Short mmCIF file of C-alpha atoms and ligand atoms in Angstrom, two decimals:
data_model
loop_
_atom_site.label_atom_id
_atom_site.label_comp_id
_atom_site.label_asym_id
_atom_site.label_seq_id
_atom_site.Cartn_x
_atom_site.Cartn_y
_atom_site.Cartn_z
CA MET A 24 0.40 -0.22 17.54
CA ASN A 25 0.36 -4.30 16.03
CA THR A 26 -2.60 -5.41 18.48
CA GLY A 27 -4.79 -7.93 16.90
CA ARG A 28 -2.04 -8.01 13.97
CA PRO A 29 -2.76 -11.97 14.06
CA ALA A 30 -6.48 -11.90 14.03
CA VAL A 31 -6.79 -8.93 10.92
CA ALA A 32 -4.39 -11.03 8.67
CA ALA A 33 -6.23 -14.27 10.17
CA ARG A 34 -9.41 -12.08 8.87
CA ILE A 35 -7.21 -11.24 5.24
CA LYS A 36 -6.45 -14.67 4.91
CA ASP A 37 -9.73 -15.96 5.15
CA ASN A 38 -11.12 -13.46 2.26
CA TRP A 39 -8.84 -13.85 0.34
CA CYS A 40 -9.56 -18.11 0.24
CA GLU A 41 -13.04 -16.89 0.08
CA LEU A 42 -12.64 -14.95 -3.02
CA VAL A 43 -10.50 -17.81 -4.65
CA GLU A 44 -13.21 -19.92 -4.43
CA SER A 45 -15.28 -17.98 -5.39
CA VAL A 46 -13.62 -17.55 -8.89
CA LYS A 47 -12.85 -21.00 -9.02
CA GLN A 48 -16.90 -21.50 -8.72
CA SER A 49 -16.97 -18.74 -10.97
CA ALA A 50 -14.64 -20.12 -13.68
CA SER A 51 -16.64 -23.49 -13.40
CA GLN A 52 -19.85 -22.24 -13.93
CA ALA A 53 -18.25 -20.62 -17.51
CA GLY A 54 -16.55 -23.84 -18.79
CA ARG A 55 -13.32 -22.04 -17.83
CA SER A 56 -10.51 -23.40 -15.97
CA ALA A 57 -9.56 -21.01 -12.44
CA ASP A 58 -5.95 -22.23 -13.43
CA GLU A 59 -6.56 -19.47 -17.08
CA ILE A 60 -7.11 -16.76 -14.20
CA ARG A 61 -4.89 -14.36 -12.71
CA ILE A 62 -6.39 -12.04 -9.26
CA VAL A 63 -4.04 -9.22 -8.48
CA GLY A 64 -4.80 -8.45 -5.09
CA VAL A 65 -5.70 -4.45 -5.04
CA THR A 66 -3.39 -3.60 -2.13
CA LYS A 67 -4.60 1.04 -2.55
CA TYR A 68 -6.95 0.90 0.17
CA VAL A 69 -4.14 -0.67 3.26
CA THR A 70 -0.94 -0.76 4.42
CA ALA A 71 2.25 -2.24 3.00
CA ASP A 72 2.01 -4.62 6.42
CA HIS A 73 -1.71 -6.25 5.00
CA ALA A 74 -0.07 -6.06 1.92
CA ILE A 75 2.17 -8.57 3.62
CA ASP A 76 -0.73 -9.80 5.73
CA LEU A 77 -2.53 -10.78 1.89
CA VAL A 78 1.00 -11.90 0.62
CA HIS A 79 1.70 -15.18 3.16
CA ALA A 80 -2.34 -15.51 2.74
CA GLY A 81 -1.01 -17.30 -0.68
CA CYS A 82 -1.57 -13.59 -3.55
CA ARG A 83 1.40 -12.99 -5.45
CA HIS A 84 0.31 -10.38 -7.59
CA LEU A 85 -0.78 -7.15 -6.37
CA GLY A 86 -2.41 -3.98 -7.78
CA GLU A 87 -1.51 -0.38 -7.96
CA SER A 88 -3.81 2.04 -9.31
CA ARG A 89 -1.24 4.67 -7.80
CA PRO A 90 3.31 5.05 -8.45
CA GLN A 91 3.73 6.83 -5.41
CA SER A 92 1.70 4.24 -3.95
CA LEU A 93 3.38 1.29 -5.32
CA TRP A 94 7.31 2.88 -4.71
CA GLU A 95 6.05 2.80 -1.36
CA LYS A 96 4.40 -0.50 -0.88
CA SER A 97 6.94 -2.40 -3.04
CA GLU A 98 9.68 -0.97 -1.27
CA ALA A 99 8.51 -2.34 2.18
CA LEU A 100 7.51 -5.43 0.69
CA ARG A 101 11.26 -5.50 -1.41
CA GLU A 102 12.58 -8.60 0.23
CA ILE A 103 9.45 -10.83 -0.36
CA ASP A 104 10.78 -12.93 -2.88
CA GLY A 105 7.81 -14.08 -6.32
CA ILE A 106 6.43 -10.65 -6.08
CA GLN A 107 4.93 -9.05 -9.08
CA TRP A 108 3.95 -6.13 -9.20
CA HIS A 109 1.05 -4.71 -11.59
CA MET A 110 0.38 -0.61 -12.09
CA ILE A 111 -3.47 -0.73 -13.07
CA GLY A 112 -3.53 3.25 -12.92
CA HIS A 113 -2.08 5.69 -15.38
CA LEU A 114 0.79 6.57 -15.39
CA GLN A 115 2.47 10.16 -15.45
CA ARG A 116 5.47 10.01 -18.25
CA ASN A 117 7.18 11.63 -16.01
CA LYS A 118 6.59 8.57 -13.01
CA LEU A 119 8.02 5.98 -15.26
CA ARG A 120 11.88 6.12 -14.83
CA LYS A 121 10.42 4.74 -11.79
CA THR A 122 8.24 2.58 -11.97
CA LEU A 123 9.77 0.73 -15.23
CA PRO A 124 12.10 -1.81 -12.83
CA LEU A 125 9.24 -2.30 -10.10
CA ILE A 126 6.36 -3.00 -12.30
CA HIS A 127 5.41 -6.31 -13.82
CA CYS A 128 2.99 -5.71 -15.96
CA LEU A 129 1.25 -2.29 -16.65
CA HIS A 130 -2.40 -2.46 -17.56
CA SER A 131 -3.77 1.19 -18.07
CA LEU A 132 -1.45 1.81 -21.92
CA ASP A 133 -3.97 4.35 -23.68
CA ASN A 134 -2.18 6.66 -25.91
CA LEU A 135 0.38 7.65 -28.50
CA ARG A 136 2.92 9.66 -25.98
CA LEU A 137 3.13 7.59 -22.80
CA ALA A 138 3.87 4.50 -25.37
CA GLN A 139 6.94 6.12 -26.83
CA SER A 140 8.33 7.38 -23.93
CA LEU A 141 8.10 3.69 -22.04
CA ALA A 142 9.95 2.49 -25.41
CA ASP A 143 12.68 5.09 -24.63
CA GLU A 144 13.13 4.91 -20.75
CA LEU A 145 12.81 0.20 -21.59
CA ASP A 146 15.75 0.91 -24.29
CA THR A 147 18.19 2.85 -21.72
CA GLN A 148 17.62 -0.54 -18.96
CA PRO A 149 18.64 -2.92 -20.84
CA PRO A 150 17.93 -5.84 -18.49
CA ARG A 151 15.31 -4.47 -18.54
CA GLY A 152 13.86 -6.21 -21.72
CA SER A 153 9.70 -5.29 -22.27
CA LEU A 154 6.93 -4.32 -20.38
CA PRO A 155 4.16 -6.42 -20.62
CA CYS A 156 1.19 -4.58 -21.28
CA LEU A 157 -2.58 -4.12 -21.45
CA VAL A 158 -4.00 -1.40 -24.22
CA GLU A 159 -6.73 0.50 -21.99
CA VAL A 160 -10.22 -0.20 -24.13
CA ASN A 161 -13.45 2.35 -22.65
CA VAL A 162 -16.46 0.61 -23.87
CA THR A 163 -18.38 2.65 -21.91
CA GLN A 164 -21.01 6.23 -22.71
CA ASP A 165 -18.98 7.95 -20.13
CA THR A 166 -16.33 9.49 -22.35
CA THR A 167 -14.91 11.26 -19.78
CA LYS A 168 -13.35 7.53 -18.23
CA THR A 169 -9.94 6.69 -18.94
CA GLY A 170 -9.17 3.72 -22.02
CA LEU A 171 -9.02 4.23 -25.68
CA PRO A 172 -13.04 3.55 -27.40
CA PRO A 173 -12.86 0.91 -29.22
CA THR A 174 -13.12 2.70 -32.77
CA GLU A 175 -9.37 3.14 -32.10
CA LEU A 176 -7.68 0.19 -31.21
CA PRO A 177 -6.73 -0.50 -34.44
CA LYS A 178 -5.24 2.49 -34.79
CA PHE A 179 -2.87 1.89 -32.10
CA LEU A 180 -2.17 -0.75 -32.16
CA GLU A 181 -0.80 -0.21 -35.83
CA GLN A 182 1.38 2.53 -33.97
CA LEU A 183 2.39 0.61 -31.38
CA ALA A 184 4.23 -2.67 -33.26
CA PRO A 185 7.64 -1.12 -33.97
CA LEU A 186 7.97 -0.53 -30.44
CA LYS A 187 9.90 -3.60 -29.36
CA ARG A 188 9.85 -3.97 -25.48
CA ILE A 189 6.18 -3.03 -25.53
CA LYS A 190 5.16 -6.40 -25.36
CA VAL A 191 1.31 -5.86 -26.16
CA ILE A 192 -0.26 -8.72 -23.53
CA GLY A 193 -4.11 -8.22 -24.31
CA LEU A 194 -6.47 -5.61 -23.98
CA MET A 195 -8.06 -4.10 -20.67
CA ALA A 196 -11.56 -2.38 -19.39
CA MET A 197 -13.83 -1.34 -15.83
CA SER A 198 -17.81 -2.22 -16.57
CA THR A 199 -20.31 1.16 -16.51
CA LEU A 200 -20.10 1.78 -13.00
CA HIS A 201 -23.23 0.51 -10.51
CA ALA A 202 -24.21 -0.72 -13.70
CA THR A 203 -27.26 -3.45 -14.09
CA SER A 204 -26.16 -7.12 -14.36
CA GLU A 205 -26.77 -7.89 -17.57
CA GLN A 206 -24.91 -4.59 -18.76
CA ILE A 207 -21.76 -5.50 -17.21
CA ARG A 208 -22.07 -8.61 -19.40
CA HIS A 209 -22.69 -6.51 -22.09
CA GLU A 210 -19.69 -4.75 -22.26
CA PHE A 211 -17.13 -7.60 -20.88
CA ALA A 212 -18.90 -9.49 -24.09
CA GLN A 213 -17.71 -6.33 -26.60
CA VAL A 214 -14.41 -5.89 -24.90
CA SER A 215 -13.41 -10.43 -24.87
CA GLU A 216 -15.25 -9.43 -28.95
CA LEU A 217 -12.67 -7.00 -29.42
CA LEU A 218 -9.98 -9.06 -28.03
CA VAL A 219 -10.85 -12.24 -30.73
CA ALA A 220 -11.05 -9.43 -33.87
CA MET A 221 -7.32 -7.46 -32.63
CA LYS A 222 -5.60 -10.99 -31.97
CA LEU A 223 -7.25 -12.20 -36.01
CA ARG A 224 -5.95 -8.60 -37.53
CA PHE A 225 -2.46 -8.10 -35.64
CA GLU A 226 -1.87 -12.23 -35.75
CA SER A 227 1.68 -11.29 -36.43
CA THR A 228 1.70 -8.32 -34.98
CA HIS A 229 0.88 -8.50 -31.27
CA ASP A 230 0.36 -12.35 -29.16
CA LEU A 231 -2.44 -10.86 -28.28
CA SER A 232 -4.69 -13.54 -25.33
CA GLN A 233 -5.27 -11.15 -21.72
CA LEU A 234 -8.69 -9.97 -20.33
CA SER A 235 -7.62 -7.52 -17.85
CA MET A 236 -10.98 -6.69 -16.44
CA GLY A 237 -13.43 -7.43 -13.68
CA MET A 238 -13.55 -5.79 -9.98
CA SER A 239 -15.28 -6.91 -6.40
CA ASP A 240 -18.19 -5.83 -7.71
CA ASP A 241 -17.99 -7.61 -11.95
CA TYR A 242 -15.77 -10.34 -11.67
CA ARG A 243 -18.11 -12.43 -11.60
CA GLU A 244 -19.30 -11.18 -14.85
CA ALA A 245 -16.13 -10.41 -16.37
CA ILE A 246 -14.95 -13.79 -16.47
CA ALA A 247 -18.59 -15.43 -17.19
CA GLU A 248 -17.07 -13.14 -20.65
CA GLY A 249 -13.82 -14.37 -20.88
CA ALA A 250 -11.02 -12.72 -18.15
CA THR A 251 -8.13 -14.03 -17.53
CA ILE A 252 -7.04 -11.14 -14.90
CA VAL A 253 -9.64 -9.54 -12.53
CA ARG A 254 -7.94 -6.48 -10.25
CA ILE A 255 -10.33 -7.48 -6.44
CA GLY A 256 -9.41 -4.30 -3.81
CA SER A 257 -12.39 -4.53 -1.62
CA THR A 258 -13.56 -7.68 -1.73
CA ILE A 259 -10.33 -8.24 -0.21
CA TRP A 260 -10.23 -6.57 3.34
CA LYS A 261 -13.70 -6.31 3.96
CA GLY A 262 -13.53 -6.59 8.36
CA VAL A 263 -10.50 -5.24 8.14
CA GLU A 264 -8.77 -0.90 9.17
CA PRO A 265 -6.73 0.63 6.76
C1 LIG B 7 -9.26 0.65 -7.22
C2 LIG B 7 -9.58 -0.13 -8.91
C3 LIG B 7 -9.74 -1.83 -8.99
C4 LIG B 7 -10.10 -2.78 -7.68
O1 LIG B 7 -11.86 -2.01 -6.98
P1 LIG B 7 -12.50 -3.16 -6.09
O2 LIG B 7 -14.01 -3.13 -7.05
O3 LIG B 7 -11.63 -2.95 -4.54
O4 LIG B 7 -12.17 -4.86 -6.00
C5 LIG B 7 -9.01 -2.52 -10.04
N1 LIG B 7 -8.00 -2.15 -10.86
C6 LIG B 7 -8.96 -1.17 -10.48
C7 LIG B 7 -7.98 0.04 -12.31
C8 LIG B 7 -8.92 -0.67 -9.92
O5 LIG B 7 -8.53 1.94 -9.67
#
């Protein structure tokens, strides 16, 4: 069953190191330091074994887009110290209770009902204190996509202000699928500008500093436009059977 495991682990390590190097390059081209950019390794395509290989390669921040998969993987990796899990996809309210204690950060906050349930649940989980969250915005023309339209963002941030256990740390966004590099940069630039505007407006309420944007096909554009967190899956798993 484990045939080829060392070879696969080596491949994952190579892919990871290549990615780290490429992120460094993109940062330097943008006149930024790579230290400002965190890579979240998205494990949704692979088994827990491969996720462990990725941790051993040096990735400490892992992301899953479905609660169930996050539960399973975090259980399988529970004995490894220092892993921080990121919930990057939609979080249903009925999955909150079980998910909350496992995660370091939620990337997909986009409605008040979820925020209120989160806040209530955090009240019953005192050791946790607060949860770092990113508000997901949709700057594409695609209204079927998840995320808040930018016009609704100020009101949402106002509504979040009294929910002290929700620690809003910034914004998350995705670009239009298969868009040109130019269009992608334009969209990410919009998110970046939104962050600057919201930072000013909510200076005394929220500490907004993070931009979670950029996946395997568009992290270079995202870094050029100020991303501080990139969420990378496919690139890490190139040549690895799920
Ligand atoms: C799957 C996923 C990613 C990673 O995408 P890749 O293109 O495989 O790098 C990033 N963010 C979210 C929200 C995802 O669901």
